């Protein structure tokens, strides 16, 4: 066989002779019935072994049968059929020490194997009788028996007994040197701790303890980050969950672990869906083949249908998925609770498709199948109310929504209570009761404020994110119609700021050190456990008369307050209590673009007044003249008298450069300083002195190096300069809290979920937006002279990136770019900016440069000023 490189895979009956150097490529293996310390691979009945080698140009020289050879990821995968008598698989490369995987036959099938088969068939009692009757087992079989007894206890509902038994069986496997069995029990234990007690800290400790075993078992190394992602997901650390799932996905792909890949995909889609990335979630679900197992297939179909609804696909597409799931839950996988859930989903899909009778039929069947699920009944009541509205019966809808909101509050289900309040508001509007509607909208907005503050771990948040904008827009537009413009503006500003604060809070929770993190996770676990207890207690509340319901609600009120207080105490570690919105300053005009129900609205606020105008279907991609007429024209008097303009755009409007719009005899930015505001209170900025200057860390931008040299005499002293290789991550992090000014000149990149993977390049790594948000303090004045440092990934209401991260971390003024930079002009603009900043703020300095210097006008337009 022709060799491509000097790497061979040999199946030997005697020990091979190794070389001097370590084996040069990464190697993984799979398909062992078990892995023993060594590593030693116990062969399964089919006697196949899968090897993955981290090179795409390896060739195989082996006496084994090559079942399959193909490139996978950044390497090659070999599936080998092992002949009788083989004792090792050896990978050799010229002048290197070979990689050796020892082989041995597994122990013969025994009574424990038979009991395992019975459990897999769902015959738990028969499996337990089989295990109770066996005697004379080897130590290995005794350890396997202990593992199976633990799983039987879990299946029988004895979670605490299962948790104790799994911890004991793990210890047995460790003593016997069987890391693969230790891993299997450890993964089951971590799952049980999370889902039967919300014991997140203990689950993390179990997974940390499995790391040495995972080093010996590549399949275990693929599963470990998946279970880490489960814990992160349940505690709201979505970014860590996604990062772990990416690792799990790559490792499972290398080893052709089809079932594990499917599990990763399912959890990954839930995270993507929660982040609002519905199309990506649906695409992942769609590519998964339906499993042969009817229950797994039904679950996958249910998730596909739900993702299709979130992605805005035709409701009929979602309905087809739900119908296919229902057929399996009814016949081949009888699960009444899951069938009732799928029927409720089907009712929603049919309602969205305007099939009112079909929706009513699905709702009726859902109640016939399962009436004891209180959480599901809340969804069914919501759909009852929507059906009544669709049938032109707002009075009926109002009554149903009142009951929905009351039931949801009694069972501590804030997401359902929010839906009830929004439904009540819309019913009141249809009944011509604007004051009733506004009170209901106000309740809904207050609930959202509480949810965003208390639930950074994302429970129910995907639904709120999907529906929030339309509900908030309805409240804003109704207030405008009632000529209550100041109140409408306050609602719009609150909606915008709570999303930004929530994203920052999530990052701060993720970055907590071990002690505070454990306290946080205990509070989350306590909250979740209390929620589950309230759900169980409230499961039949929907059957109670109103008087008894009120009594039940009062009886639970004190417990509910206790669990909220515990969560708030933990939250105080990472965020102070919400502050009131900043008042408009004297001489300032605040322009805010926000959604209404029927299109966009623009507000102009001064200390004396708030005025709103409709933009209708206008989008920020319209011509500059059209945008100027709509955004600036109605407020010409206010703008002419303004000394500064604050722009608070919503969503896609963040891309608009307000300064370039024509106003009077030139662009607005030439006559008025314009500032982009996040509208959030910030943490205290650094109390340092002098400046930190970071220039050209990548040593590839001569203009950035020249820029840094020119600024050393303009920045306030003392100046700490870190350029080229000296600009390491550790040095920059250490110097930031000590400076009053930070100037960065170098490469930057916008990326990641919510923009938090956007980064400033440093000589040995990067400083991301996520890193910046969790810094203990930052300089008050920051200049980011790198390409697109002011851009972010638009998530919901605000585009977040590097500049916004510095504001959230405490900076009072950040200058950043929204366009690619010209090296020479950037240096010219920055030297003039800092020279003028001694007497003026950055916005006024940019305005002056914008209006007076034609040489740098195009470059100046690429910079923006961001403030809290």
PDB file of C-alpha atoms in Angstrom, residues 449-548:
ATOM      1  CA  UNK A 449     -38.372  44.247  34.753  1.00  0.00           C
ATOM      2  CA  UNK A 450     -38.476  41.648  37.530  1.00  0.00           C
ATOM      3  CA  UNK A 451     -37.848  38.758  35.151  1.00  0.00           C
ATOM      4  CA  UNK A 452     -34.820  40.353  33.521  1.00  0.00           C
ATOM      5  CA  UNK A 453     -33.350  41.156  36.902  1.00  0.00           C
ATOM      6  CA  UNK A 454     -34.130  37.931  38.733  1.00  0.00           C
ATOM      7  CA  UNK A 455     -33.819  35.388  35.945  1.00  0.00           C
ATOM      8  CA  UNK A 456     -30.532  35.922  34.107  1.00  0.00           C
ATOM      9  CA  UNK A 457     -30.433  32.136  33.749  1.00  0.00           C
ATOM     10  CA  UNK A 458     -33.019  32.344  30.998  1.00  0.00           C
ATOM     11  CA  UNK A 459     -36.051  30.447  32.324  1.00  0.00           C
ATOM     12  CA  UNK A 460     -38.931  31.214  29.958  1.00  0.00           C
ATOM     13  CA  UNK A 461     -36.931  34.093  28.525  1.00  0.00           C
ATOM     14  CA  UNK A 462     -37.031  32.941  24.916  1.00  0.00           C
ATOM     15  CA  UNK A 463     -40.806  33.378  24.860  1.00  0.00           C
ATOM     16  CA  UNK A 464     -40.559  36.808  26.426  1.00  0.00           C
ATOM     17  CA  UNK A 465     -37.903  37.852  23.921  1.00  0.00           C
ATOM     18  CA  UNK A 466     -40.008  36.627  21.019  1.00  0.00           C
ATOM     19  CA  UNK A 467     -43.156  38.496  22.076  1.00  0.00           C
ATOM     20  CA  UNK A 468     -41.812  41.400  24.108  1.00  0.00           C
ATOM     21  CA  UNK A 469     -41.265  43.870  21.310  1.00  0.00           C
ATOM     22  CA  UNK A 470     -44.816  43.717  19.962  1.00  0.00           C
ATOM     23  CA  UNK A 471     -46.349  43.979  23.440  1.00  0.00           C
ATOM     24  CA  UNK A 472     -44.104  46.893  24.440  1.00  0.00           C
ATOM     25  CA  UNK A 473     -44.804  48.570  21.101  1.00  0.00           C
ATOM     26  CA  UNK A 474     -48.533  48.281  21.714  1.00  0.00           C
ATOM     27  CA  UNK A 475     -48.144  49.970  25.106  1.00  0.00           C
ATOM     28  CA  UNK A 476     -45.999  52.764  23.632  1.00  0.00           C
ATOM     29  CA  UNK A 477     -48.396  53.453  20.778  1.00  0.00           C
ATOM     30  CA  UNK A 478     -51.472  53.452  23.021  1.00  0.00           C
ATOM     31  CA  UNK A 479     -49.825  55.995  25.323  1.00  0.00           C
ATOM     32  CA  UNK A 480     -48.972  58.186  22.325  1.00  0.00           C
ATOM     33  CA  UNK A 481     -52.583  57.997  21.117  1.00  0.00           C
ATOM     34  CA  UNK A 482     -53.634  59.173  24.577  1.00  0.00           C
ATOM     35  CA  UNK A 483     -51.176  62.120  24.211  1.00  0.00           C
ATOM     36  CA  UNK A 484     -49.120  60.777  27.102  1.00  0.00           C
ATOM     37  CA  UNK A 485     -45.826  61.174  25.260  1.00  0.00           C
ATOM     38  CA  UNK A 486     -43.556  61.398  28.306  1.00  0.00           C
ATOM     39  CA  UNK A 487     -44.963  58.138  29.697  1.00  0.00           C
ATOM     40  CA  UNK A 488     -44.576  56.479  26.301  1.00  0.00           C
ATOM     41  CA  UNK A 489     -40.940  57.560  26.141  1.00  0.00           C
ATOM     42  CA  UNK A 490     -40.301  56.201  29.636  1.00  0.00           C
ATOM     43  CA  UNK A 491     -41.703  52.793  28.608  1.00  0.00           C
ATOM     44  CA  UNK A 492     -39.503  52.765  25.497  1.00  0.00           C
ATOM     45  CA  UNK A 493     -36.376  53.701  27.447  1.00  0.00           C
ATOM     46  CA  UNK A 494     -37.059  51.116  30.169  1.00  0.00           C
ATOM     47  CA  UNK A 495     -37.543  48.383  27.553  1.00  0.00           C
ATOM     48  CA  UNK A 496     -34.290  49.276  25.863  1.00  0.00           C
ATOM     49  CA  UNK A 497     -32.173  49.492  29.000  1.00  0.00           C
ATOM     50  CA  UNK A 498     -33.362  46.288  30.643  1.00  0.00           C
ATOM     51  CA  UNK A 499     -32.136  44.181  27.714  1.00  0.00           C
ATOM     52  CA  UNK A 500     -28.684  45.778  27.848  1.00  0.00           C
ATOM     53  CA  UNK A 501     -28.516  45.338  31.626  1.00  0.00           C
ATOM     54  CA  UNK A 502     -29.653  41.737  31.350  1.00  0.00           C
ATOM     55  CA  UNK A 503     -26.916  40.878  28.855  1.00  0.00           C
ATOM     56  CA  UNK A 504     -24.265  42.485  31.061  1.00  0.00           C
ATOM     57  CA  UNK A 505     -25.629  40.743  34.150  1.00  0.00           C
ATOM     58  CA  UNK A 506     -25.415  37.360  32.450  1.00  0.00           C
ATOM     59  CA  UNK A 507     -21.733  37.968  31.687  1.00  0.00           C
ATOM     60  CA  UNK A 508     -21.019  39.015  35.270  1.00  0.00           C
ATOM     61  CA  UNK A 509     -22.680  35.898  36.641  1.00  0.00           C
ATOM     62  CA  UNK A 510     -20.593  33.782  34.261  1.00  0.00           C
ATOM     63  CA  UNK A 511     -17.386  35.423  35.489  1.00  0.00           C
ATOM     64  CA  UNK A 512     -18.011  34.975  39.219  1.00  0.00           C
ATOM     65  CA  UNK A 513     -15.195  33.319  41.139  1.00  0.00           C
ATOM     66  CA  UNK A 514     -15.733  29.956  42.788  1.00  0.00           C
ATOM     67  CA  UNK A 515     -17.116  31.152  46.153  1.00  0.00           C
ATOM     68  CA  UNK A 516     -19.593  33.760  44.896  1.00  0.00           C
ATOM     69  CA  UNK A 517     -20.486  31.479  42.005  1.00  0.00           C
ATOM     70  CA  UNK A 518     -21.422  28.672  44.383  1.00  0.00           C
ATOM     71  CA  UNK A 519     -23.552  31.067  46.452  1.00  0.00           C
ATOM     72  CA  UNK A 520     -25.252  32.228  43.275  1.00  0.00           C
ATOM     73  CA  UNK A 521     -25.906  28.690  42.089  1.00  0.00           C
ATOM     74  CA  UNK A 522     -27.281  27.699  45.496  1.00  0.00           C
ATOM     75  CA  UNK A 523     -29.695  30.621  45.309  1.00  0.00           C
ATOM     76  CA  UNK A 524     -30.718  29.643  41.771  1.00  0.00           C
ATOM     77  CA  UNK A 525     -31.136  26.025  42.886  1.00  0.00           C
ATOM     78  CA  UNK A 526     -33.246  27.080  45.861  1.00  0.00           C
ATOM     79  CA  UNK A 527     -35.384  29.270  43.630  1.00  0.00           C
ATOM     80  CA  UNK A 528     -35.847  26.499  41.052  1.00  0.00           C
ATOM     81  CA  UNK A 529     -36.684  23.909  43.718  1.00  0.00           C
ATOM     82  CA  UNK A 530     -39.221  26.255  45.301  1.00  0.00           C
ATOM     83  CA  UNK A 531     -40.713  26.936  41.883  1.00  0.00           C
ATOM     84  CA  UNK A 532     -41.088  23.204  41.296  1.00  0.00           C
ATOM     85  CA  UNK A 533     -42.745  22.764  44.714  1.00  0.00           C
ATOM     86  CA  UNK A 534     -45.146  25.608  43.953  1.00  0.00           C
ATOM     87  CA  UNK A 535     -45.894  24.075  40.560  1.00  0.00           C
ATOM     88  CA  UNK A 536     -46.765  20.763  42.191  1.00  0.00           C
ATOM     89  CA  UNK A 537     -48.934  22.462  44.800  1.00  0.00           C
ATOM     90  CA  UNK A 538     -50.650  24.546  42.129  1.00  0.00           C
ATOM     91  CA  UNK A 539     -51.143  21.713  39.635  1.00  0.00           C
ATOM     92  CA  UNK A 540     -54.898  21.598  40.230  1.00  0.00           C
ATOM     93  CA  UNK A 541     -55.443  25.276  41.051  1.00  0.00           C
ATOM     94  CA  UNK A 542     -57.152  25.773  37.728  1.00  0.00           C
ATOM     95  CA  UNK A 543     -60.046  23.679  39.036  1.00  0.00           C
ATOM     96  CA  UNK A 544     -60.567  25.927  42.098  1.00  0.00           C
ATOM     97  CA  UNK A 545     -63.243  28.551  42.436  1.00  0.00           C
ATOM     98  CA  UNK A 546     -61.979  32.134  42.690  1.00  0.00           C
ATOM     99  CA  UNK A 547     -62.422  32.345  46.478  1.00  0.00           C
ATOM    100  CA  UNK A 548     -60.423  29.165  47.090  1.00  0.00           C
TER     101      UNK A 548
END
